Amino acid sequence: MFCRTESLSIVENGKRPHITVVGDLILDRYLIGDATKLNPEQPGVVIRVDKEEDRLGGAAAVAMIAAGLGARVTLAGVVGRDEAGDRLRRLIDAHGIEPHLWIGDRPTTWKQRIVARGQLRPDRCDREVTMPISDLAARFLSEVPLGDMLLVSDYGKGICTSRLLQTLGDRARAASSPILVDPARGRDWSDYGQVTLIKANRIEALGIAGQETRPLAMARRLADEHRCSVVVTYGGHGMVVAEREGETWYFPAKATDVRDVCGAGDTVLVALGLALLDGNSLQASVRLAISAAAHQVAQLGTVGVNHSMGCTLFPVLALVDDNA
């Protein structure tokens, strides 16, 4: 059994970790209302919008989750000189995240979803530019203050260029700071250099492995090829984990009433990072991450965790049994 004091040590015993997050910043926008009637123009319904809500997404969501769990967080990314960029910066500030932002003419990435009667509708509107950022922007981002750990959140929007990854990776390795990566779908993992751990979902991992194989065997092969620990998430089916030069395990998911899978991967990345940084084994860290993901998917959208809510993820995770 993980005891409460062990799980909470990152925020209660003065060892507040400093996490650096770099990646694609996204503004998640929600239109919230009720379906009031059938659409007379085409098959579907008319949604009467009662509320609009903006939340941090992408690497900004990773930073928000880490800050909510008590970490000091520095966030590096790109926003545009537009309304979405202004809103994103205000939200970053509201969550107590230290910004290291390149502000330019590139439009801010946003995603808009519709929620009707508490249920997420299947349609989504995206605005994004995926071309690589300029060398000047990459150089600026590479100078971000480095903390105790580097989290790379690559959504494939052009922020995580090879130049940026190489420079940040060299700095982190020189400082002996662990590097955890959530890779973009279809990107060669060798682009990330020598890292501590890669956390990928099944589709991302399969794209690198090149063929459908047994989950444990695939994770083991990826860990051996890329010389790092690998965690592959399988949604409601759990996770498979391969230690670098170590063992390979399967962990079942926790039974959960799933409302929305948005943010589950971000939550897993943060929970893994903070648990490892706090001295937990990879096995224990994965168990914590599974409970964190279960907490997240029961919510609608990616939610930050703060003390005013009466809890943080780590008190929830403190009750996880090693034998569960």
Tab-separated table of C-alpha atoms in Angstrom:
chain	number	residue	atom	x	y	z
A	1	MET	CA	0.000	0.000	0.000
A	2	PHE	CA	1.332	3.447	-0.883
A	3	CYS	CA	1.042	5.574	2.219
A	4	ARG	CA	-0.389	9.073	2.087
A	5	THR	CA	2.792	10.798	3.225
A	6	GLU	CA	4.874	9.117	0.533
A	7	SER	CA	2.457	10.033	-2.249
A	8	LEU	CA	2.115	13.606	-1.038
A	9	SER	CA	5.791	14.284	-0.404
A	10	ILE	CA	6.148	16.331	-3.599
A	11	VAL	CA	3.866	19.006	-2.181
A	12	GLU	CA	4.099	18.580	1.590
A	13	ASN	CA	7.731	18.181	2.631
A	14	GLY	CA	9.293	21.178	0.921
A	15	LYS	CA	10.624	19.216	-2.064
A	16	ARG	CA	8.495	21.088	-4.557
A	17	PRO	CA	9.781	19.880	-7.936
A	18	HIS	CA	10.417	22.188	-10.866
A	19	ILE	CA	9.052	20.736	-14.107
A	20	THR	CA	9.831	22.169	-17.540
A	21	VAL	CA	7.209	21.444	-20.204
A	22	VAL	CA	7.816	22.088	-23.896
A	23	GLY	CA	5.468	21.417	-26.775
A	24	ASP	CA	2.416	22.458	-28.752
A	25	LEU	CA	0.104	24.844	-26.907
A	26	ILE	CA	-3.586	24.414	-27.679
A	27	LEU	CA	-6.659	26.328	-26.535
A	28	ASP	CA	-9.568	23.945	-25.935
A	29	ARG	CA	-12.878	25.741	-26.463
A	30	TYR	CA	-16.253	24.327	-25.426
A	31	LEU	CA	-19.727	25.432	-26.481
A	32	ILE	CA	-22.104	24.148	-23.807
A	33	GLY	CA	-25.877	23.940	-24.111
A	34	ASP	CA	-28.888	21.762	-24.889
A	35	ALA	CA	-30.278	20.150	-28.022
A	36	THR	CA	-33.553	22.034	-28.463
A	37	LYS	CA	-34.961	20.819	-31.790
A	38	LEU	CA	-34.214	19.015	-35.026
A	39	ASN	CA	-32.183	20.937	-37.581
A	40	PRO	CA	-34.563	21.906	-40.422
A	41	GLU	CA	-31.648	22.369	-42.853
A	42	GLN	CA	-30.042	18.921	-42.666
A	43	PRO	CA	-30.071	15.794	-40.466
A	44	GLY	CA	-29.033	16.689	-36.939
A	45	VAL	CA	-30.100	18.851	-34.038
A	46	VAL	CA	-29.909	22.517	-33.095
A	47	ILE	CA	-27.830	23.230	-29.987
A	48	ARG	CA	-28.804	26.282	-27.952
A	49	VAL	CA	-25.509	27.513	-26.508
A	50	ASP	CA	-25.803	28.699	-22.909
A	51	LYS	CA	-22.121	28.913	-22.008
A	52	GLU	CA	-18.689	29.099	-23.611
A	53	GLU	CA	-15.653	27.777	-21.783
A	54	ASP	CA	-11.930	27.862	-22.599
A	55	ARG	CA	-9.384	25.440	-21.150
A	56	LEU	CA	-5.699	24.732	-21.590
A	57	GLY	CA	-4.897	21.966	-24.058
A	58	GLY	CA	-1.874	20.182	-25.500
A	59	ALA	CA	1.381	20.933	-23.686
A	60	ALA	CA	-0.446	23.664	-21.770
A	61	ALA	CA	-2.732	20.994	-20.292
A	62	VAL	CA	0.335	19.001	-19.231
A	63	ALA	CA	1.646	22.101	-17.461
A	64	MET	CA	-1.744	22.751	-15.842
A	65	ILE	CA	-1.979	19.218	-14.460
A	66	ALA	CA	1.564	19.359	-13.070
A	67	ALA	CA	0.935	22.754	-11.463
A	68	GLY	CA	-2.293	21.461	-9.927
A	69	LEU	CA	-0.344	18.651	-8.308
A	70	GLY	CA	1.940	21.119	-6.573
A	71	ALA	CA	4.887	21.361	-8.936
A	72	ARG	CA	6.546	24.569	-10.006
A	73	VAL	CA	6.090	24.566	-13.784
A	74	THR	CA	7.816	26.451	-16.586
A	75	LEU	CA	6.074	26.167	-19.960
A	76	ALA	CA	7.754	26.751	-23.333
A	77	GLY	CA	5.693	27.096	-26.482
A	78	VAL	CA	4.321	29.367	-29.196
A	79	VAL	CA	1.182	31.506	-29.305
A	80	GLY	CA	-0.078	33.966	-31.878
A	81	ARG	CA	-0.922	37.636	-31.692
A	82	ASP	CA	-4.628	36.868	-31.711
A	83	GLU	CA	-7.621	36.537	-29.407
A	84	ALA	CA	-6.992	32.832	-28.804
A	85	GLY	CA	-3.370	33.552	-27.924
A	86	ASP	CA	-4.389	36.267	-25.464
A	87	ARG	CA	-6.853	33.894	-23.843
A	88	LEU	CA	-4.266	31.121	-23.652
A	89	ARG	CA	-1.769	33.420	-21.938
A	90	ARG	CA	-4.357	34.548	-19.382
A	91	LEU	CA	-5.210	30.932	-18.546
A	92	ILE	CA	-1.528	30.018	-18.212
A	93	ASP	CA	-1.080	32.897	-15.776
A	94	ALA	CA	-4.250	31.959	-13.856
A	95	HIS	CA	-2.870	28.479	-13.194
A	96	GLY	CA	0.378	29.843	-11.767
A	97	ILE	CA	2.489	28.512	-14.641
A	98	GLU	CA	5.710	30.348	-15.493
A	99	PRO	CA	5.581	31.171	-19.240
A	100	HIS	CA	8.456	31.097	-21.705
A	101	LEU	CA	6.457	31.914	-24.813
A	102	TRP	CA	7.360	32.937	-28.331
A	103	ILE	CA	4.630	35.312	-29.496
A	104	GLY	CA	4.494	35.698	-33.265
A	105	ASP	CA	2.320	35.903	-36.356
A	106	ARG	CA	1.633	32.163	-36.402
A	107	PRO	CA	-2.059	31.638	-35.452
A	108	THR	CA	-2.719	30.087	-32.066
A	109	THR	CA	-3.906	26.486	-32.316
A	110	TRP	CA	-7.424	25.915	-30.978
A	111	LYS	CA	-9.962	23.116	-30.917
A	112	GLN	CA	-13.675	23.706	-30.442
A	113	ARG	CA	-16.047	21.060	-29.109
A	114	ILE	CA	-19.789	21.038	-28.402
A	115	VAL	CA	-21.291	19.688	-25.192
A	116	ALA	CA	-25.062	19.092	-25.140
A	117	ARG	CA	-26.912	17.808	-22.064
A	118	GLY	CA	-23.617	16.947	-20.451
A	119	GLN	CA	-22.483	14.770	-23.352
A	120	LEU	CA	-19.647	15.569	-25.751
A	121	ARG	CA	-20.837	15.737	-29.372
A	122	PRO	CA	-18.733	13.860	-31.965
A	123	ASP	CA	-17.935	16.875	-34.151
A	124	ARG	CA	-14.919	19.128	-33.519
A	125	CYS	CA	-13.552	22.245	-35.224
A	126	ASP	CA	-9.773	22.777	-35.349
A	127	ARG	CA	-7.655	25.747	-36.330
A	128	GLU	CA	-3.984	24.934	-36.623
A	129	VAL	CA	-0.750	25.494	-38.510
A	130	THR	CA	1.599	22.502	-38.550
A	131	MET	CA	4.649	23.853	-40.382
A	132	PRO	CA	7.859	23.859	-38.295
A	133	ILE	CA	8.582	26.998	-36.317
A	134	SER	CA	11.457	29.246	-37.358
A	135	ASP	CA	15.018	28.673	-36.178
A	136	LEU	CA	14.761	31.966	-34.291
A	137	ALA	CA	11.703	30.764	-32.370
A	138	ALA	CA	13.341	27.384	-31.728
A	139	ARG	CA	16.469	29.101	-30.396
A	140	PHE	CA	14.375	31.188	-28.018
A	141	LEU	CA	12.422	28.169	-26.751
A	142	SER	CA	15.627	26.172	-26.288
A	143	GLU	CA	16.728	28.757	-23.700
A	144	VAL	CA	13.809	27.963	-21.377
A	145	PRO	CA	14.849	27.544	-17.717
A	146	LEU	CA	15.324	23.821	-17.086
A	147	GLY	CA	13.879	22.235	-13.976
A	148	ASP	CA	14.310	18.858	-12.308
A	149	MET	CA	12.590	17.096	-15.214
A	150	LEU	CA	11.791	17.858	-18.867
A	151	LEU	CA	8.413	16.809	-20.274
A	152	VAL	CA	8.049	16.947	-24.070
A	153	SER	CA	4.429	17.077	-25.257
A	154	ASP	CA	4.521	16.751	-29.055
A	155	TYR	CA	1.156	17.083	-30.797
A	156	GLY	CA	2.699	17.383	-34.243
A	157	LYS	CA	1.916	21.075	-34.709
A	158	GLY	CA	5.475	22.052	-35.632
A	159	ILE	CA	6.827	23.286	-32.305
A	160	CYS	CA	9.082	20.327	-31.461
A	161	THR	CA	11.618	20.762	-34.251
A	162	SER	CA	14.726	18.605	-34.435
A	163	ARG	CA	16.877	21.605	-33.543
A	164	LEU	CA	14.834	22.406	-30.447
A	165	LEU	CA	14.738	18.780	-29.300
A	166	GLN	CA	18.483	18.348	-29.733
A	167	THR	CA	19.395	21.518	-27.833
A	168	LEU	CA	16.981	20.896	-24.965
A	169	GLY	CA	17.939	17.237	-24.798
A	170	ASP	CA	21.631	18.088	-24.578
A	171	ARG	CA	20.951	20.583	-21.784
A	172	ALA	CA	18.781	18.162	-19.812
A	173	ARG	CA	21.254	15.303	-20.125
A	174	ALA	CA	24.123	17.562	-19.064
A	175	ALA	CA	22.106	18.478	-15.967
A	176	SER	CA	21.124	14.825	-15.348
A	177	SER	CA	17.454	15.815	-15.638
A	178	PRO	CA	15.130	12.982	-16.729
A	179	ILE	CA	13.383	13.464	-20.088
A	180	LEU	CA	9.874	12.064	-20.625
A	181	VAL	CA	8.266	12.265	-24.076
A	182	ASP	CA	4.690	12.005	-25.329
A	183	PRO	CA	5.411	11.615	-29.074
A	184	ALA	CA	3.469	12.866	-32.064
A	185	ARG	CA	1.705	10.240	-34.126
A	186	GLY	CA	3.841	9.138	-37.068
A	187	ARG	CA	7.030	10.800	-35.860
A	188	ASP	CA	10.261	8.795	-35.749
A	189	TRP	CA	11.159	8.331	-32.103
A	190	SER	CA	14.836	8.728	-32.905
A	191	ASP	CA	14.072	12.450	-33.401
A	192	TYR	CA	13.746	12.769	-29.628
A	193	GLY	CA	17.306	11.583	-28.986
A	194	GLN	CA	18.343	9.712	-25.868
A	195	VAL	CA	15.486	10.102	-23.389
A	196	THR	CA	14.442	8.479	-20.125
A	197	LEU	CA	10.950	7.316	-21.073
A	198	ILE	CA	8.523	7.474	-23.980
A	199	LYS	CA	4.802	7.226	-23.264
A	200	ALA	CA	2.736	6.428	-26.355
A	201	ASN	CA	-0.722	5.129	-27.126
A	202	ARG	CA	-1.258	1.936	-29.093
A	203	ILE	CA	-1.616	3.663	-32.483
A	204	GLU	CA	1.550	5.730	-31.984
A	205	ALA	CA	3.546	2.708	-30.846
A	206	LEU	CA	2.251	0.539	-33.668
A	207	GLY	CA	3.270	3.202	-36.183
A	208	ILE	CA	6.858	2.889	-34.962
A	209	ALA	CA	6.876	-0.882	-34.509
A	210	GLY	CA	5.572	-1.303	-38.062
A	211	GLN	CA	3.388	-4.333	-37.452
A	212	GLU	CA	0.830	-5.705	-35.043
A	213	THR	CA	2.602	-7.796	-32.444
A	214	ARG	CA	1.867	-8.995	-28.950
A	215	PRO	CA	1.739	-5.888	-26.725
A	216	LEU	CA	4.474	-6.996	-24.331
A	217	ALA	CA	6.779	-8.026	-27.160
A	218	MET	CA	6.192	-4.724	-28.969
A	219	ALA	CA	6.976	-2.653	-25.874
A	220	ARG	CA	10.120	-4.694	-25.226
A	221	ARG	CA	11.343	-4.258	-28.795
A	222	LEU	CA	10.693	-0.503	-28.755
A	223	ALA	CA	12.524	-0.121	-25.442
A	224	ASP	CA	15.507	-2.071	-26.748
A	225	GLU	CA	15.638	-0.167	-30.047
A	226	HIS	CA	15.368	3.296	-28.487
A	227	ARG	CA	17.328	2.544	-25.297
A	228	CYS	CA	14.700	3.962	-22.955
A	229	SER	CA	11.757	2.807	-20.888
A	230	VAL	CA	8.507	2.591	-22.857
A	231	VAL	CA	4.912	2.841	-21.626
A	232	VAL	CA	2.173	2.004	-24.146
A	233	THR	CA	-1.412	2.869	-23.204
A	234	TYR	CA	-4.329	0.739	-24.402
A	235	GLY	CA	-7.246	2.819	-23.133
A	236	GLY	CA	-9.678	0.697	-21.164
A	237	HIS	CA	-7.409	-2.314	-21.600
A	238	GLY	CA	-4.617	-0.873	-19.459
A	239	MET	CA	-0.919	-0.350	-20.174
A	240	VAL	CA	2.154	-2.351	-21.085
A	241	VAL	CA	5.528	-1.257	-19.762
A	242	ALA	CA	9.088	-2.145	-20.715
A	243	GLU	CA	11.965	-0.951	-18.584
A	244	ARG	CA	15.177	-0.029	-20.293
A	245	GLU	CA	17.392	-3.082	-19.767
A	246	GLY	CA	14.805	-4.425	-17.337
A	247	GLU	CA	11.508	-6.228	-17.067
A	248	THR	CA	8.276	-6.000	-19.034
A	249	TRP	CA	4.820	-5.872	-17.442
A	250	TYR	CA	1.116	-5.566	-18.184
A	251	PHE	CA	-1.125	-3.437	-15.954
A	252	PRO	CA	-4.940	-3.595	-16.274
A	253	ALA	CA	-6.964	-0.389	-16.277
A	254	LYS	CA	-9.150	0.607	-13.344
A	255	ALA	CA	-12.902	0.180	-13.824
A	256	THR	CA	-14.223	3.682	-14.510
A	257	ASP	CA	-17.346	5.363	-15.838
A	258	VAL	CA	-15.758	7.061	-18.866
A	259	ARG	CA	-17.162	10.464	-19.834
A	260	ASP	CA	-14.346	11.803	-22.021
A	261	VAL	CA	-10.896	10.429	-22.893
A	262	CYS	CA	-9.554	13.936	-23.619
A	263	GLY	CA	-6.569	14.636	-21.393
A	264	ALA	CA	-5.988	11.058	-20.273
A	265	GLY	CA	-2.617	10.806	-22.004
A	266	ASP	CA	-1.492	14.167	-20.621
A	267	THR	CA	-2.458	13.032	-17.133
A	268	VAL	CA	-0.522	9.783	-17.491
A	269	LEU	CA	2.596	11.669	-18.606
A	270	VAL	CA	2.485	14.031	-15.626
A	271	ALA	CA	1.680	11.326	-13.069
A	272	LEU	CA	4.527	9.166	-14.349
A	273	GLY	CA	6.952	12.072	-14.247
A	274	LEU	CA	6.100	13.278	-10.759
A	275	ALA	CA	6.009	9.773	-9.307
A	276	LEU	CA	9.396	8.883	-10.797
A	277	LEU	CA	10.862	12.189	-9.667
A	278	ASP	CA	9.628	11.458	-6.154
A	279	GLY	CA	11.662	8.238	-6.103
A	280	ASN	CA	8.978	5.685	-6.971
A	281	SER	CA	9.859	2.652	-9.070
A	282	LEU	CA	8.566	2.489	-12.641
A	283	GLN	CA	6.046	-0.180	-11.582
A	284	ALA	CA	4.702	1.964	-8.760
A	285	SER	CA	4.664	5.047	-10.994
A	286	VAL	CA	2.590	3.266	-13.632
A	287	ARG	CA	0.055	2.196	-11.016
A	288	LEU	CA	-0.231	5.807	-9.922
A	289	ALA	CA	-0.625	6.915	-13.541
A	290	ILE	CA	-3.424	4.392	-14.113
A	291	SER	CA	-5.365	5.800	-11.163
A	292	ALA	CA	-4.693	9.328	-12.406
A	293	ALA	CA	-6.043	8.437	-15.849
A	294	ALA	CA	-9.152	6.887	-14.283
A	295	HIS	CA	-9.740	10.132	-12.400
A	296	GLN	CA	-9.340	12.169	-15.605
A	297	VAL	CA	-11.601	10.167	-17.950
A	298	ALA	CA	-14.448	10.467	-15.457
A	299	GLN	CA	-14.382	14.245	-16.119
A	300	LEU	CA	-15.513	16.214	-19.157
A	301	GLY	CA	-12.467	17.721	-20.860
A	302	THR	CA	-9.004	18.132	-19.379
A	303	VAL	CA	-9.427	19.470	-15.865
A	304	GLY	CA	-6.818	21.066	-13.693
A	305	VAL	CA	-6.455	19.934	-10.109
A	306	ASN	CA	-6.267	22.485	-7.328
A	307	HIS	CA	-6.591	22.529	-3.572
A	308	SER	CA	-9.862	24.496	-3.696
A	309	MET	CA	-11.491	21.378	-5.164
A	310	GLY	CA	-10.769	19.648	-1.878
A	311	CYS	CA	-8.385	17.088	-3.326
A	312	THR	CA	-5.482	16.482	-5.638
A	313	LEU	CA	-4.731	13.404	-7.657
A	314	PHE	CA	-2.014	12.280	-5.315
A	315	PRO	CA	-4.314	11.819	-2.285
A	316	VAL	CA	-6.515	9.724	-4.564
A	317	LEU	CA	-3.492	7.772	-5.721
A	318	ALA	CA	-2.250	7.348	-2.170
A	319	LEU	CA	-4.846	4.647	-1.656
A	320	VAL	CA	-3.633	2.449	-4.506
A	321	ASP	CA	-2.667	-1.030	-3.335
A	322	ASP	CA	0.453	-2.631	-4.803
A	323	ASN	CA	-1.492	-5.878	-5.129
A	324	ALA	CA	-4.626	-4.410	-6.709
